[in-house]
mmCIF file of C-alpha atoms in Angstrom:
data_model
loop_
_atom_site.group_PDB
_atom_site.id
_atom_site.type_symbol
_atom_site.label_atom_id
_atom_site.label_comp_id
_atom_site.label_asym_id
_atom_site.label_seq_id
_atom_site.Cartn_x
_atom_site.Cartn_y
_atom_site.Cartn_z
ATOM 1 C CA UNK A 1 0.000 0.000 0.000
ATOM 2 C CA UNK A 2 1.620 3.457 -0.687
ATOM 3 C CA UNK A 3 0.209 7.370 0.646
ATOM 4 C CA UNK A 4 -1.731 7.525 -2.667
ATOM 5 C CA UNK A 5 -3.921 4.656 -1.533
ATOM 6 C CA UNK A 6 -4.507 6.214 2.183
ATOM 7 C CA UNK A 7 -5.369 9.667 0.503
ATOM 8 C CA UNK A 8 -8.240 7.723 -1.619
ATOM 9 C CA UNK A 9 -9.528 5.403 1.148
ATOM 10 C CA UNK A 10 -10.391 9.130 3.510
ATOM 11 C CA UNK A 11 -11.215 11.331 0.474
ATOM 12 C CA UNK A 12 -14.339 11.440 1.249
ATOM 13 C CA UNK A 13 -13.930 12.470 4.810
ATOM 14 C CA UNK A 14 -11.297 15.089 3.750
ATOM 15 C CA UNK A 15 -13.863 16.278 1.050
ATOM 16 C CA UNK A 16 -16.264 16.929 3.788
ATOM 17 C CA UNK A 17 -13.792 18.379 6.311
ATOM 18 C CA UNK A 18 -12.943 21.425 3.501
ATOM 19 C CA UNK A 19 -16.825 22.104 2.286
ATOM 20 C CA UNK A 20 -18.101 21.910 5.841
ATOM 21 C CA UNK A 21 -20.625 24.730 6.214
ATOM 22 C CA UNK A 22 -18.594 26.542 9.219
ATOM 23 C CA UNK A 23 -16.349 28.064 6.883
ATOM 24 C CA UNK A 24 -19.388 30.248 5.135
ATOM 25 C CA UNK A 25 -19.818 31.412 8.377
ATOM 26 C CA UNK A 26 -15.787 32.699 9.225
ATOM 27 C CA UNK A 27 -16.899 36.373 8.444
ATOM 28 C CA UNK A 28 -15.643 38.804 11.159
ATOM 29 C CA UNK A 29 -13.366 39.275 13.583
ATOM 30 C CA UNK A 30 -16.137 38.063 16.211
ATOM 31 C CA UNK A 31 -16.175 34.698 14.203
ATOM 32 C CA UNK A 32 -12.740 34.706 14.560
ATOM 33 C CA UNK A 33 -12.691 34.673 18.038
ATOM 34 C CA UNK A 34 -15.349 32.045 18.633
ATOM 35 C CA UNK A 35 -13.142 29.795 16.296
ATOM 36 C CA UNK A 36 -9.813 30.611 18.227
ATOM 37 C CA UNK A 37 -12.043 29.466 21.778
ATOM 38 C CA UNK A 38 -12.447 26.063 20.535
ATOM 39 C CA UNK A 39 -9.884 25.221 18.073
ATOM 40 C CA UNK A 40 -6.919 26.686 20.504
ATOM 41 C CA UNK A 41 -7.847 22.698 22.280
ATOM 42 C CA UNK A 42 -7.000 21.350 18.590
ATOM 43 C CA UNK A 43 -3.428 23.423 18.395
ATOM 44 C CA UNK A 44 -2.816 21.881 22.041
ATOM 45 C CA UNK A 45 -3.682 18.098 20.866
ATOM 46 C CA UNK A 46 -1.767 18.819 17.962
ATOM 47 C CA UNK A 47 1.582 19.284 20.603
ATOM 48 C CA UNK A 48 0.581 16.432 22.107
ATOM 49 C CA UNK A 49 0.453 13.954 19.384
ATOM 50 C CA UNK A 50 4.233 15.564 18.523
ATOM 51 C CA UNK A 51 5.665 14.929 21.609
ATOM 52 C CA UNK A 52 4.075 11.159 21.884
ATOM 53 C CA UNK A 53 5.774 11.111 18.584
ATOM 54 C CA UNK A 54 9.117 12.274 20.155
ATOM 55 C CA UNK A 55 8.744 9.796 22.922
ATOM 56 C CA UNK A 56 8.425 6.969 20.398
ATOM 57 C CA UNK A 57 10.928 7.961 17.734
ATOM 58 C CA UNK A 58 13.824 9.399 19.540
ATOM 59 C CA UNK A 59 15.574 8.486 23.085
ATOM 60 C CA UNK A 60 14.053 10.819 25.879
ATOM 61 C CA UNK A 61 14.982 8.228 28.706
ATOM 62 C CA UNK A 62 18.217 7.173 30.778
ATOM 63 C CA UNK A 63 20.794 5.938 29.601
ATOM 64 C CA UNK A 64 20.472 6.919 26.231
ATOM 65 C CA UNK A 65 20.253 4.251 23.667
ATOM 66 C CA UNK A 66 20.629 4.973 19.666
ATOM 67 C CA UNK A 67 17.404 4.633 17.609
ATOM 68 C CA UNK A 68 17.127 2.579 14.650
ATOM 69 C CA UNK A 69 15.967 5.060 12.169
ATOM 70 C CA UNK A 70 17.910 8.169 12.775
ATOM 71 C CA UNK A 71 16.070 9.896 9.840
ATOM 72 C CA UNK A 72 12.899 9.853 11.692
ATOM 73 C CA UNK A 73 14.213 10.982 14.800
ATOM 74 C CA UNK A 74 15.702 13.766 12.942
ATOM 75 C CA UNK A 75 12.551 14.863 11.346
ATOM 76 C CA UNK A 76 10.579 14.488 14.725
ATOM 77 C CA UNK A 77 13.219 16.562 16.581
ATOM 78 C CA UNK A 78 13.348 19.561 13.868
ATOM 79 C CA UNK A 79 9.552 19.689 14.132
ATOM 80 C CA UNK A 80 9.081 19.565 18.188
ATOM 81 C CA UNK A 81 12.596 22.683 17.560
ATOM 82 C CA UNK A 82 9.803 24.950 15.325
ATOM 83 C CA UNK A 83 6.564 24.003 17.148
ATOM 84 C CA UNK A 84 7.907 23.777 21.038
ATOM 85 C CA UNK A 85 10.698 26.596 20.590
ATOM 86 C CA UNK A 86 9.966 28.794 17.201
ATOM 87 C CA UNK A 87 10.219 32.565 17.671
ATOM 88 C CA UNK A 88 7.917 35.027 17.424
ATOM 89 C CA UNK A 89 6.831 38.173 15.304
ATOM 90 C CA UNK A 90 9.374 39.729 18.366
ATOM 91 C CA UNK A 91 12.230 37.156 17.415
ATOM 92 C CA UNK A 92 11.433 36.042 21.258
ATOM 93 C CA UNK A 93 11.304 32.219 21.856
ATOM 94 C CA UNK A 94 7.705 31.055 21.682
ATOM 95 C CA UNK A 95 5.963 28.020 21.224
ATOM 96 C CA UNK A 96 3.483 27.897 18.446
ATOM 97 C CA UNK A 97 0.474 27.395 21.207
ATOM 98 C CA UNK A 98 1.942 30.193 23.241
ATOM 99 C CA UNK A 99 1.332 32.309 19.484
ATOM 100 C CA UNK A 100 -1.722 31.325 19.747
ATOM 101 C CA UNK A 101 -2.952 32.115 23.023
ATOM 102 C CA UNK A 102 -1.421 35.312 22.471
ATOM 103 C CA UNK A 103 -2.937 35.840 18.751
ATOM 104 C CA UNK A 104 -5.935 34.844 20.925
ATOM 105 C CA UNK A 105 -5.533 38.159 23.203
ATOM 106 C CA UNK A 106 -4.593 40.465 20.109
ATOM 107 C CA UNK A 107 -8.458 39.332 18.699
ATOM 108 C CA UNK A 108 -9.949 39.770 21.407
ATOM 109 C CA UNK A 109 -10.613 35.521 21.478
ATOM 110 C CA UNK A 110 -11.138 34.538 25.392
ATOM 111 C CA UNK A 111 -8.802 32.234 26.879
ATOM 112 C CA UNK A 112 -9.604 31.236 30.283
ATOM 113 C CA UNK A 113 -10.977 27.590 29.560
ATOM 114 C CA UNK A 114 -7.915 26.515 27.707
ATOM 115 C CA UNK A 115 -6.115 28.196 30.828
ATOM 116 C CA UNK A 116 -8.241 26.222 33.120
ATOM 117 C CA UNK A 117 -7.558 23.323 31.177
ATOM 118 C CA UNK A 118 -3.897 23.548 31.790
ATOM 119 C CA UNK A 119 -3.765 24.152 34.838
ATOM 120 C CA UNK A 120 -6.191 21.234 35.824
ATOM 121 C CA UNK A 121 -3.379 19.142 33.790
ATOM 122 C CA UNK A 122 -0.577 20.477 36.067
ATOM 123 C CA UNK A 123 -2.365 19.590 39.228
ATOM 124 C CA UNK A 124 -2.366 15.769 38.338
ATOM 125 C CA UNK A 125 -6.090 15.789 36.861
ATOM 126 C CA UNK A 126 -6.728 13.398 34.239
ATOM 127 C CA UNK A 127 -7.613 14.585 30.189
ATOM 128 C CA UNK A 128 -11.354 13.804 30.725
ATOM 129 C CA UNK A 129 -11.231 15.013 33.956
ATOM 130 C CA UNK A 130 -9.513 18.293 32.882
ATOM 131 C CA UNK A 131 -12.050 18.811 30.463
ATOM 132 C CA UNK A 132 -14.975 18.446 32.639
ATOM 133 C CA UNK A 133 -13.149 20.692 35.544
ATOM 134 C CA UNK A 134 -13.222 23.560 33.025
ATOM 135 C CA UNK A 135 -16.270 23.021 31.557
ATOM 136 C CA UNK A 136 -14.860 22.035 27.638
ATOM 137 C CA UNK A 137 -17.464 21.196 25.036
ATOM 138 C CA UNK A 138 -18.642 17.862 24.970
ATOM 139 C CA UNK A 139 -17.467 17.499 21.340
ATOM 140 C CA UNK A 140 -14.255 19.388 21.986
ATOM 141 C CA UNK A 141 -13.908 16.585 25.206
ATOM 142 C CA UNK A 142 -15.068 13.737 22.568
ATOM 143 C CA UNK A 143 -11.830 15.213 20.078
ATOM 144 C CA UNK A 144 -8.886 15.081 22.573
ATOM 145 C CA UNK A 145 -9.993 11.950 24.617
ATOM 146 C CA UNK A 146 -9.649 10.239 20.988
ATOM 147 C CA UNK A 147 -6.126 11.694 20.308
ATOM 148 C CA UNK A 148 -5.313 10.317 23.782
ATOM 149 C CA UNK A 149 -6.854 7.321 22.851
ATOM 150 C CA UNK A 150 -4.415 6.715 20.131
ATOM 151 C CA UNK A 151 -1.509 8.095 21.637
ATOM 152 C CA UNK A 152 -2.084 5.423 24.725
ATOM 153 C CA UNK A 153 -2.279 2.851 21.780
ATOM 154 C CA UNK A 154 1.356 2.953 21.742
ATOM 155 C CA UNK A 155 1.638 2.498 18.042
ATOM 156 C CA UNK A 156 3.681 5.001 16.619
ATOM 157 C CA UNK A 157 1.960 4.710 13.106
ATOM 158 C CA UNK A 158 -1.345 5.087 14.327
ATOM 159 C CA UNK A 159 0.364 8.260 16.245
ATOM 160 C CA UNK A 160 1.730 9.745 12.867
ATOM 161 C CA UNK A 161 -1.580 8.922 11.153
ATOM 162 C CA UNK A 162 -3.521 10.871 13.400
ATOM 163 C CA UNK A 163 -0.672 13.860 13.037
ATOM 164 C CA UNK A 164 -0.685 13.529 9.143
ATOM 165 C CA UNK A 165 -4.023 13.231 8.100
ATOM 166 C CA UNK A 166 -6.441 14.958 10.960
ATOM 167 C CA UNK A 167 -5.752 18.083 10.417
ATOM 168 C CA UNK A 168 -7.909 21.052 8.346
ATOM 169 C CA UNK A 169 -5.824 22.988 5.737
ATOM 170 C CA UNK A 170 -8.198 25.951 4.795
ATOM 171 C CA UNK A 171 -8.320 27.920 7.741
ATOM 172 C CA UNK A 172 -5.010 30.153 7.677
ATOM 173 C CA UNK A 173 -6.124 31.572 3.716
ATOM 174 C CA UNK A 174 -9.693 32.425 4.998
ATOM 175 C CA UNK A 175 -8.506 34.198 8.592
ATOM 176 C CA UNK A 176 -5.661 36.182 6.748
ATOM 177 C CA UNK A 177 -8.500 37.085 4.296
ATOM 178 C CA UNK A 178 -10.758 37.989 6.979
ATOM 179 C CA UNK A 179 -8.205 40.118 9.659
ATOM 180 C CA UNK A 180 -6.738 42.234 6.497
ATOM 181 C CA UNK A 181 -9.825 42.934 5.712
ATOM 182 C CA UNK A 182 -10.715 44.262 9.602
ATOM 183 C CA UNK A 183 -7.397 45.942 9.630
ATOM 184 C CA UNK A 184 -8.199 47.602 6.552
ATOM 185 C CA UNK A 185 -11.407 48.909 7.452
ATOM 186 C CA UNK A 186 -9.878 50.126 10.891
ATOM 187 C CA UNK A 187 -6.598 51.376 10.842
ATOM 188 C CA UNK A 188 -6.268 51.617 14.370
ATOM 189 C CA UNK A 189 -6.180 47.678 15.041
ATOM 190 C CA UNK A 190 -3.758 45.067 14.341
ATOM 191 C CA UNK A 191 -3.779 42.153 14.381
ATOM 192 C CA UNK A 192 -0.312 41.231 13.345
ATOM 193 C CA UNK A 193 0.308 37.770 15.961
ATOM 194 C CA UNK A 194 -2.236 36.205 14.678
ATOM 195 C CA UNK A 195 -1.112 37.109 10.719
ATOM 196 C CA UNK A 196 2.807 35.842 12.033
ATOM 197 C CA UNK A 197 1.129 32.656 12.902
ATOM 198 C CA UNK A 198 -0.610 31.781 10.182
ATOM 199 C CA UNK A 199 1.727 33.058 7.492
ATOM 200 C CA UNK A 200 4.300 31.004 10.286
ATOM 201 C CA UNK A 201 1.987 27.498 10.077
ATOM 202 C CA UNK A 202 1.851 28.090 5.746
ATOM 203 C CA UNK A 203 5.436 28.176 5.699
ATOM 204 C CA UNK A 204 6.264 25.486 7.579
ATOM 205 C CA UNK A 205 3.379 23.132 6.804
ATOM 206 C CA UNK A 206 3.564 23.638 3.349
ATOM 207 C CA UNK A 207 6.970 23.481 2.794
ATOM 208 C CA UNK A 208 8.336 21.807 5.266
ATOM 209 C CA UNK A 209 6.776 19.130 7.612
ATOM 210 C CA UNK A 210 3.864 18.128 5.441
ATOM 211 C CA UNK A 211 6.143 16.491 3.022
ATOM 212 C CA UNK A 212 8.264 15.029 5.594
ATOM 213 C CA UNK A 213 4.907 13.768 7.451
ATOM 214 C CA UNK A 214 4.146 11.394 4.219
ATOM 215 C CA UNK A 215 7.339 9.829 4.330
ATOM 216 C CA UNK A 216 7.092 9.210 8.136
ATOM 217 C CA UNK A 217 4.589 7.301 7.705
ATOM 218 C CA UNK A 218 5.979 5.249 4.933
ATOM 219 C CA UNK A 219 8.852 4.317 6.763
ATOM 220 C CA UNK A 220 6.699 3.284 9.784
ATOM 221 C CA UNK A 221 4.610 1.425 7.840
ATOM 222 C CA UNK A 222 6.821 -0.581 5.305
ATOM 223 C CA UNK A 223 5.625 -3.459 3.821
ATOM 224 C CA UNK A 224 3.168 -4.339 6.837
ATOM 225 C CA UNK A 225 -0.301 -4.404 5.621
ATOM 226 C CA UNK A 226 -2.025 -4.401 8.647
ATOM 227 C CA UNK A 227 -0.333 -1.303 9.664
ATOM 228 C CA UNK A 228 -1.349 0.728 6.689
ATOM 229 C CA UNK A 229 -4.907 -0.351 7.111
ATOM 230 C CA UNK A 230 -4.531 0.742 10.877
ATOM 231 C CA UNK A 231 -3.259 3.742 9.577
ATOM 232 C CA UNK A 232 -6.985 4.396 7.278
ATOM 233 C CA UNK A 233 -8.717 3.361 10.766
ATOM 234 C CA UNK A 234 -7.288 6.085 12.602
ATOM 235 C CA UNK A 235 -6.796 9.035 10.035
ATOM 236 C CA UNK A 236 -10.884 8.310 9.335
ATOM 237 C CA UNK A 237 -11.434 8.207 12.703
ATOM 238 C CA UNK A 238 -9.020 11.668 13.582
ATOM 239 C CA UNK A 239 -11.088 13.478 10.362
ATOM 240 C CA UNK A 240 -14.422 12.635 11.852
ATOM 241 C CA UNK A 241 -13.549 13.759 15.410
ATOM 242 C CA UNK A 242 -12.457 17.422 13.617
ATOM 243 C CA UNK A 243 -15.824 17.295 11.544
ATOM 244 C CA UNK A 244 -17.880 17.146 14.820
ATOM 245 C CA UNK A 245 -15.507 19.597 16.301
ATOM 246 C CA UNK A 246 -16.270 21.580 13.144
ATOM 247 C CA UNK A 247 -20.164 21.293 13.713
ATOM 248 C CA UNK A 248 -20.178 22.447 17.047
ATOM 249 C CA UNK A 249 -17.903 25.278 16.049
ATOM 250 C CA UNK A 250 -20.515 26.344 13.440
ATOM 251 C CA UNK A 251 -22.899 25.822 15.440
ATOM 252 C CA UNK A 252 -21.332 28.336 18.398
ATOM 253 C CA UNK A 253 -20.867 31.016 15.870
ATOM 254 C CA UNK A 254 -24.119 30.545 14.802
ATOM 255 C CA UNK A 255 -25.888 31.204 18.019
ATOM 256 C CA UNK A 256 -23.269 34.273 18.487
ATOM 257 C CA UNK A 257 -24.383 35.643 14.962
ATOM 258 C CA UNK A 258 -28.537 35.448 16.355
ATOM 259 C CA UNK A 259 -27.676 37.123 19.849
ATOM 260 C CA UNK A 260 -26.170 40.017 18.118
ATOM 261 C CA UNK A 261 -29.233 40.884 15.689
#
């Protein structure tokens, strides 16, 4: 089995994922920030699944011992360098989920749950329980209990599946689209973190790590057929869990749209 045969088993899904009606409905800055409040949970479970990939692909135990594929542990280690430890607009050392929560502030996007969240992490509290502490969205609970769910799998292909192919890819075009437009139309906001970011996540994603991504999962995979099906399982799987994550998004931004008529 090769990529090209994964890409055509979740087309479908992905075909769904990039016509889903929430993106008709990214129009304004106050869209914007709805967005930001529940996908910042989807930037965070995107660290996490990079770091269970770190754990599985390079040595981050005593004594160290050499891993097999070097190559992979290369590419894992370059991405967790840009993600965990980029720099900012500022050229100050930032993780890309610190960018976030601080693009987050610059919009005007709340972010006291995901600060909840985290801090109900650091006090020992479970993901589930975490999520319940601070109150999370059943369907944003229902997204990164499933990413934990594979990452507590153990298998590092299922890991990079979920990495590779659960992700959206439309929404840094329509949010530069949307906050040059706002910044246009006022000239005395900016919004400049959040453009950094996204123009930051292009770059790299596009030029960089998506690429690399495919032939991670090649190499994990092999000539093992039952990993590369395991691999369709879990990317379907990963794509739904955004779609629903994507409904109640719409759905949130709905409800904002009909309290402000």
């Amino acid at each position: 089995m090769k990529v090209e045969q994964i890409e055509t088993a979740i087309e479908g899904l992905r075909n769904e994922l990039t016509t889903h009606p929430l993106y008709s409905k990214l129009e304004s800055i106050e869209d914007i920030q709805q967005f930001m409040e529940y996908h910042v949970f989807a930037v965070w479970d995107f660290m996490s699944l990079l770091k269970a990939l770190q754990i599985q692909l390079t040595c981050t135990t005593l004594p160290w011992i050499p891993r097999e594929d070097a190559s992979l542990a290369r590419f894992i280690n370059e991405i967790v360098r840009e993600e965990e430890s980029d720099v900012n607009e500022l050229g100050e050392p930032k993780s890309h989920f610190e960018m976030y929560l601080e693009a987050m502030q610059q919009v005007g996007a709340s972010t006291s749950q995901m600060v909840q969240f985290i801090q109900h992490l650091q006090n020992g509290h479970s993901i589930e329980s975490a999520s319940k502490k601070a109150d999370v969205h059943s369907e944003i609970g229902k997204f990164i209990n499933y990413t934990f769910e594979v990452i507590n799998n153990g298998k590092a292909h299922e890991i990079a599946a979920a990495f590779t192919f659960g992700r959206e890819d439309l929404i840094p075009d329509m949010f530069l689209k949307i906050i040059e437009g706002a910044e246009r139309h006022d000239k005395t906001v900016s919004y400049d973190k959040l453009s950094y970011y996204l123009n930051r996540h292009i770059e790299l994603d596009g030029d960089d790590h998506g690429p690399l991504a495919l032939k991670m999962i090649t190499q994990l995979c092999g000539d093992d057929a039952q990993k590369w099906e395991e691999v369709i399982d879990v990317s379907k799987a990963a794509l739904q869990h955004r779609i629903w994550l994507w409904d109640a998004t719409a759905k949130a931004i709905e409800v904002n749209k009909m309290e402000m008529v």
